[in-house]
Every structure is written in structure tokens, then in C-alpha cells.
mmCIF file of N, CA and C in Angstrom:
data_model
loop_
_atom_site.group_PDB
_atom_site.id
_atom_site.type_symbol
_atom_site.label_atom_id
_atom_site.label_comp_id
_atom_site.label_asym_id
_atom_site.label_seq_id
_atom_site.Cartn_x
_atom_site.Cartn_y
_atom_site.Cartn_z
ATOM 1 N N MET A 1 0.081 4.982 7.642
ATOM 2 C CA MET A 1 1.414 5.810 7.085
ATOM 3 C C MET A 1 1.620 6.922 7.305
ATOM 4 N N SER A 2 2.562 7.131 7.513
ATOM 5 C CA SER A 2 2.566 8.845 8.327
ATOM 6 C C SER A 2 2.193 9.979 7.120
ATOM 7 N N GLU A 3 2.119 10.906 7.357
ATOM 8 C CA GLU A 3 1.783 12.181 6.734
ATOM 9 C C GLU A 3 2.685 12.587 5.452
ATOM 10 N N ASP A 4 4.297 12.331 6.139
ATOM 11 C CA ASP A 4 5.239 12.292 5.483
ATOM 12 C C ASP A 4 5.515 11.448 4.256
ATOM 13 N N ILE A 5 5.218 10.225 4.570
ATOM 14 C CA ILE A 5 5.165 9.214 3.356
ATOM 15 C C ILE A 5 3.752 9.370 2.392
ATOM 16 N N LYS A 6 2.936 9.850 3.220
ATOM 17 C CA LYS A 6 2.010 9.708 2.251
ATOM 18 C C LYS A 6 1.831 10.884 1.523
ATOM 19 N N ASN A 7 2.575 12.536 1.735
ATOM 20 C CA ASN A 7 2.906 13.286 1.073
ATOM 21 C C ASN A 7 4.107 12.978 -0.126
ATOM 22 N N ARG A 8 4.784 12.178 0.316
ATOM 23 C CA ARG A 8 5.740 11.762 -0.696
ATOM 24 C C ARG A 8 5.210 10.788 -1.951
ATOM 25 N N HIS A 9 4.268 10.095 -1.429
ATOM 26 C CA HIS A 9 4.113 9.369 -2.610
ATOM 27 C C HIS A 9 2.205 9.806 -2.452
ATOM 28 N N SER A 10 2.188 10.999 -3.012
ATOM 29 C CA SER A 10 0.632 11.580 -3.321
ATOM 30 C C SER A 10 -0.018 10.971 -4.418
ATOM 31 N N SER A 11 0.576 9.852 -4.810
ATOM 32 C CA SER A 11 0.192 9.551 -6.471
ATOM 33 C C SER A 11 -0.865 8.210 -5.927
ATOM 34 N N VAL A 12 -0.727 7.662 -4.642
ATOM 35 C CA VAL A 12 -0.936 6.652 -4.226
ATOM 36 C C VAL A 12 -2.379 6.762 -3.704
ATOM 37 N N PRO A 13 -2.943 6.095 -3.925
ATOM 38 C CA PRO A 13 -4.547 6.240 -3.577
ATOM 39 C C PRO A 13 -4.946 5.790 -2.009
ATOM 40 N N TRP A 14 -4.231 6.531 -0.988
ATOM 41 C CA TRP A 14 -4.342 6.106 0.220
ATOM 42 C C TRP A 14 -5.728 5.675 0.744
ATOM 43 N N LYS A 15 -6.764 6.513 0.637
ATOM 44 C CA LYS A 15 -8.444 6.080 1.031
ATOM 45 C C LYS A 15 -8.831 4.979 0.372
ATOM 46 N N GLN A 16 -8.492 4.619 -0.934
ATOM 47 C CA GLN A 16 -9.238 3.465 -1.457
ATOM 48 C C GLN A 16 -8.171 2.370 -0.678
ATOM 49 N N ILE A 17 -7.293 2.229 -0.596
ATOM 50 C CA ILE A 17 -6.298 1.515 0.096
ATOM 51 C C ILE A 17 -6.964 0.725 1.618
ATOM 52 N N ALA A 18 -7.347 2.023 2.299
ATOM 53 C CA ALA A 18 -7.639 2.060 3.638
ATOM 54 C C ALA A 18 -9.225 1.388 3.788
ATOM 55 N N GLY A 19 -9.865 1.656 2.844
ATOM 56 C CA GLY A 19 -11.106 1.439 2.248
ATOM 57 C C GLY A 19 -11.090 -0.099 1.850
ATOM 58 N N SER A 20 -9.912 -0.699 0.984
ATOM 59 C CA SER A 20 -9.855 -2.333 0.696
ATOM 60 C C SER A 20 -9.624 -3.078 1.814
ATOM 61 N N GLY A 21 -8.554 -2.246 2.433
ATOM 62 C CA GLY A 21 -8.258 -3.373 4.017
ATOM 63 C C GLY A 21 -9.553 -3.384 4.667
ATOM 64 N N ASN A 22 -10.135 -2.528 5.264
ATOM 65 C CA ASN A 22 -11.504 -2.723 5.838
ATOM 66 C C ASN A 22 -12.523 -3.470 5.407
ATOM 67 N N VAL A 23 -12.688 -3.705 3.789
ATOM 68 C CA VAL A 23 -13.457 -4.843 3.389
ATOM 69 C C VAL A 23 -12.599 -6.128 3.507
ATOM 70 N N TYR A 24 -11.471 -6.107 3.435
ATOM 71 C CA TYR A 24 -10.654 -7.705 3.208
ATOM 72 C C TYR A 24 -10.859 -8.199 4.933
ATOM 73 N N ARG A 25 -10.913 -7.106 5.617
ATOM 74 C CA ARG A 25 -10.528 -7.726 7.400
ATOM 75 C C ARG A 25 -11.854 -7.963 8.131
ATOM 76 N N HIS A 26 -12.957 -7.099 7.389
ATOM 77 C CA HIS A 26 -13.903 -7.264 8.154
ATOM 78 C C HIS A 26 -15.441 -7.881 7.437
ATOM 79 N N ASP A 27 -15.129 -7.958 5.870
ATOM 80 C CA ASP A 27 -16.217 -8.463 5.145
ATOM 81 C C ASP A 27 -15.700 -9.585 4.208
ATOM 82 N N TYR A 28 -14.600 -10.267 4.643
ATOM 83 C CA TYR A 28 -13.755 -11.145 4.246
ATOM 84 C C TYR A 28 -14.660 -12.579 3.256
ATOM 85 N N GLU A 29 -15.951 -12.788 3.899
ATOM 86 C CA GLU A 29 -16.391 -13.801 3.536
ATOM 87 C C GLU A 29 -17.094 -13.276 2.065
ATOM 88 N N ASP A 30 -17.407 -11.997 1.707
ATOM 89 C CA ASP A 30 -17.933 -11.287 0.599
ATOM 90 C C ASP A 30 -16.658 -11.013 -0.210
ATOM 91 N N VAL A 31 -15.839 -11.108 -0.247
ATOM 92 C CA VAL A 31 -14.613 -10.945 -1.161
ATOM 93 C C VAL A 31 -14.667 -11.551 -2.163
ATOM 94 N N ALA A 32 -14.818 -11.298 -3.547
ATOM 95 C CA ALA A 32 -14.186 -12.259 -4.261
ATOM 96 C C ALA A 32 -13.242 -12.758 -4.690
ATOM 97 N N ALA A 33 -12.935 -13.743 -5.611
ATOM 98 C CA ALA A 33 -11.155 -13.759 -5.890
ATOM 99 C C ALA A 33 -10.945 -13.071 -6.839
ATOM 100 N N GLN A 34 -11.875 -12.555 -7.644
ATOM 101 C CA GLN A 34 -11.436 -11.222 -8.856
ATOM 102 C C GLN A 34 -11.009 -10.058 -8.193
ATOM 103 N N MET A 35 -11.981 -9.890 -7.271
ATOM 104 C CA MET A 35 -11.215 -8.639 -6.315
ATOM 105 C C MET A 35 -9.761 -8.755 -6.026
ATOM 106 N N ILE A 36 -9.399 -10.070 -5.255
ATOM 107 C CA ILE A 36 -7.921 -10.295 -4.338
ATOM 108 C C ILE A 36 -7.449 -10.358 -5.844
ATOM 109 N N TRP A 37 -7.552 -10.559 -6.814
ATOM 110 C CA TRP A 37 -6.440 -10.887 -7.779
ATOM 111 C C TRP A 37 -6.051 -9.595 -8.541
ATOM 112 N N GLU A 38 -7.703 -8.553 -8.816
ATOM 113 C CA GLU A 38 -7.106 -7.104 -9.189
ATOM 114 C C GLU A 38 -6.228 -6.433 -8.149
ATOM 115 N N THR A 39 -6.432 -6.198 -7.085
ATOM 116 C CA THR A 39 -5.556 -6.219 -5.632
ATOM 117 C C THR A 39 -4.167 -6.411 -6.103
ATOM 118 N N VAL A 40 -3.791 -7.375 -6.130
ATOM 119 C CA VAL A 40 -2.850 -8.284 -6.264
ATOM 120 C C VAL A 40 -1.959 -7.922 -7.463
ATOM 121 N N GLN A 41 -2.530 -7.909 -8.758
ATOM 122 C CA GLN A 41 -1.763 -7.396 -9.916
ATOM 123 C C GLN A 41 -1.657 -5.764 -10.542
ATOM 124 N N ARG A 42 -2.777 -5.088 -9.929
ATOM 125 C CA ARG A 42 -2.888 -3.984 -10.063
ATOM 126 C C ARG A 42 -2.337 -2.652 -8.940
ATOM 127 N N ALA A 43 -2.335 -3.148 -7.764
ATOM 128 C CA ALA A 43 -1.638 -2.369 -6.440
ATOM 129 C C ALA A 43 -0.785 -2.624 -6.238
ATOM 130 N N LEU A 44 -0.621 -3.965 -5.992
ATOM 131 C CA LEU A 44 0.296 -4.333 -4.990
ATOM 132 C C LEU A 44 2.164 -3.665 -5.680
ATOM 133 N N PRO A 45 1.963 -4.031 -7.310
ATOM 134 C CA PRO A 45 3.403 -3.440 -7.773
ATOM 135 C C PRO A 45 4.028 -2.193 -7.505
ATOM 136 N N ALA A 46 2.643 -1.423 -7.488
ATOM 137 C CA ALA A 46 3.317 0.105 -6.949
ATOM 138 C C ALA A 46 3.422 -0.050 -5.464
ATOM 139 N N LEU A 47 2.718 -0.476 -4.731
ATOM 140 C CA LEU A 47 3.048 -0.166 -2.962
ATOM 141 C C LEU A 47 4.480 -1.137 -3.048
ATOM 142 N N LYS A 48 4.575 -2.306 -3.697
ATOM 143 C CA LYS A 48 6.014 -2.701 -3.333
ATOM 144 C C LYS A 48 7.135 -1.396 -3.975
ATOM 145 N N ALA A 49 7.006 -1.462 -4.928
ATOM 146 C CA ALA A 49 7.673 -0.002 -4.931
ATOM 147 C C ALA A 49 8.379 1.145 -4.217
ATOM 148 N N MET A 50 7.197 1.652 -3.932
ATOM 149 C CA MET A 50 6.991 2.435 -2.767
ATOM 150 C C MET A 50 7.708 2.420 -1.297
ATOM 151 N N VAL A 51 7.448 1.004 -0.917
ATOM 152 C CA VAL A 51 8.090 0.297 0.116
ATOM 153 C C VAL A 51 9.705 0.439 -0.217
ATOM 154 N N ALA A 52 10.011 -0.113 -0.964
ATOM 155 C CA ALA A 52 11.093 -0.155 -1.668
ATOM 156 C C ALA A 52 12.110 1.067 -1.539
ATOM 157 N N GLU A 53 11.577 2.186 -2.056
ATOM 158 C CA GLU A 53 11.440 3.850 -1.845
ATOM 159 C C GLU A 53 12.117 3.679 -0.549
ATOM 160 N N GLU A 54 10.796 3.704 0.123
ATOM 161 C CA GLU A 54 11.080 3.857 1.599
ATOM 162 C C GLU A 54 11.972 3.544 2.494
ATOM 163 N N LEU A 55 12.174 2.101 2.154
ATOM 164 C CA LEU A 55 13.402 1.289 2.937
ATOM 165 C C LEU A 55 14.906 2.243 2.183
ATOM 166 N N ALA A 56 14.936 1.933 1.274
ATOM 167 C CA ALA A 56 16.079 2.519 0.685
ATOM 168 C C ALA A 56 16.521 4.115 1.524
ATOM 169 N N ARG A 57 15.522 5.045 1.619
ATOM 170 C CA ARG A 57 15.453 6.042 2.130
ATOM 171 C C ARG A 57 15.947 5.694 3.720
ATOM 172 N N CYS A 58 15.564 4.989 4.423
ATOM 173 C CA CYS A 58 15.861 4.894 5.925
ATOM 174 C C CYS A 58 17.153 4.301 5.850
ATOM 175 N N ASP A 59 17.755 3.816 5.133
ATOM 176 C CA ASP A 59 19.353 3.149 5.076
ATOM 177 C C ASP A 59 19.952 4.408 4.790
ATOM 178 N N GLU A 60 19.329 5.254 3.871
ATOM 179 C CA GLU A 60 20.308 6.144 3.832
ATOM 180 C C GLU A 60 20.589 7.316 5.032
ATOM 181 N N GLN A 61 19.599 6.926 5.782
ATOM 182 C CA GLN A 61 19.292 8.295 7.098
ATOM 183 C C GLN A 61 20.102 7.452 8.115
ATOM 184 N N ARG A 62 19.901 6.221 8.188
ATOM 185 C CA ARG A 62 20.990 5.178 9.314
ATOM 186 C C ARG A 62 22.216 5.926 9.565
ATOM 187 N N PRO A 63 22.601 5.918 10.493
ATOM 188 C CA PRO A 63 23.712 6.520 10.791
ATOM 189 C C PRO A 63 24.971 5.382 10.738
ATOM 190 N N GLN A 64 26.083 5.317 10.205
ATOM 191 C CA GLN A 64 27.070 4.410 10.108
ATOM 192 C C GLN A 64 27.655 4.170 11.249
#
């Protein structure tokens, strides 16, 4: 993510997200189903809203 996006969404725990991504990519055999479910239930809704906001921002800035 760009620093601009991170600054606009400073409430998002970017370092934790990056850390989780590393675990999911490199230690996936040790990831418990509960950890995945908690991520889906707790983190993804806020991230989805942030992505929707950024996409709307891109649409607004796109030349007609």
C-alpha cells in the first residue's frame, strides 16, 4: 500500500496485516482454522470498506 493510503486509513493495523500475510504465505501448514476464521470475521469487513472507499476515490479522480 502506498503511504498516502496508509495515512488516510491510519486506523488499519498495517503492520499486523503484513505480519499475518507472512504467516499465511510461509507457515501455512501451522495456521489454525480458527486464526483464519477470526481474520475473515474481524479484519476483512473493515478492509473491504477501505478498498471500496479507495476505489470510489479512484473513480472520482478518473477523467471523464
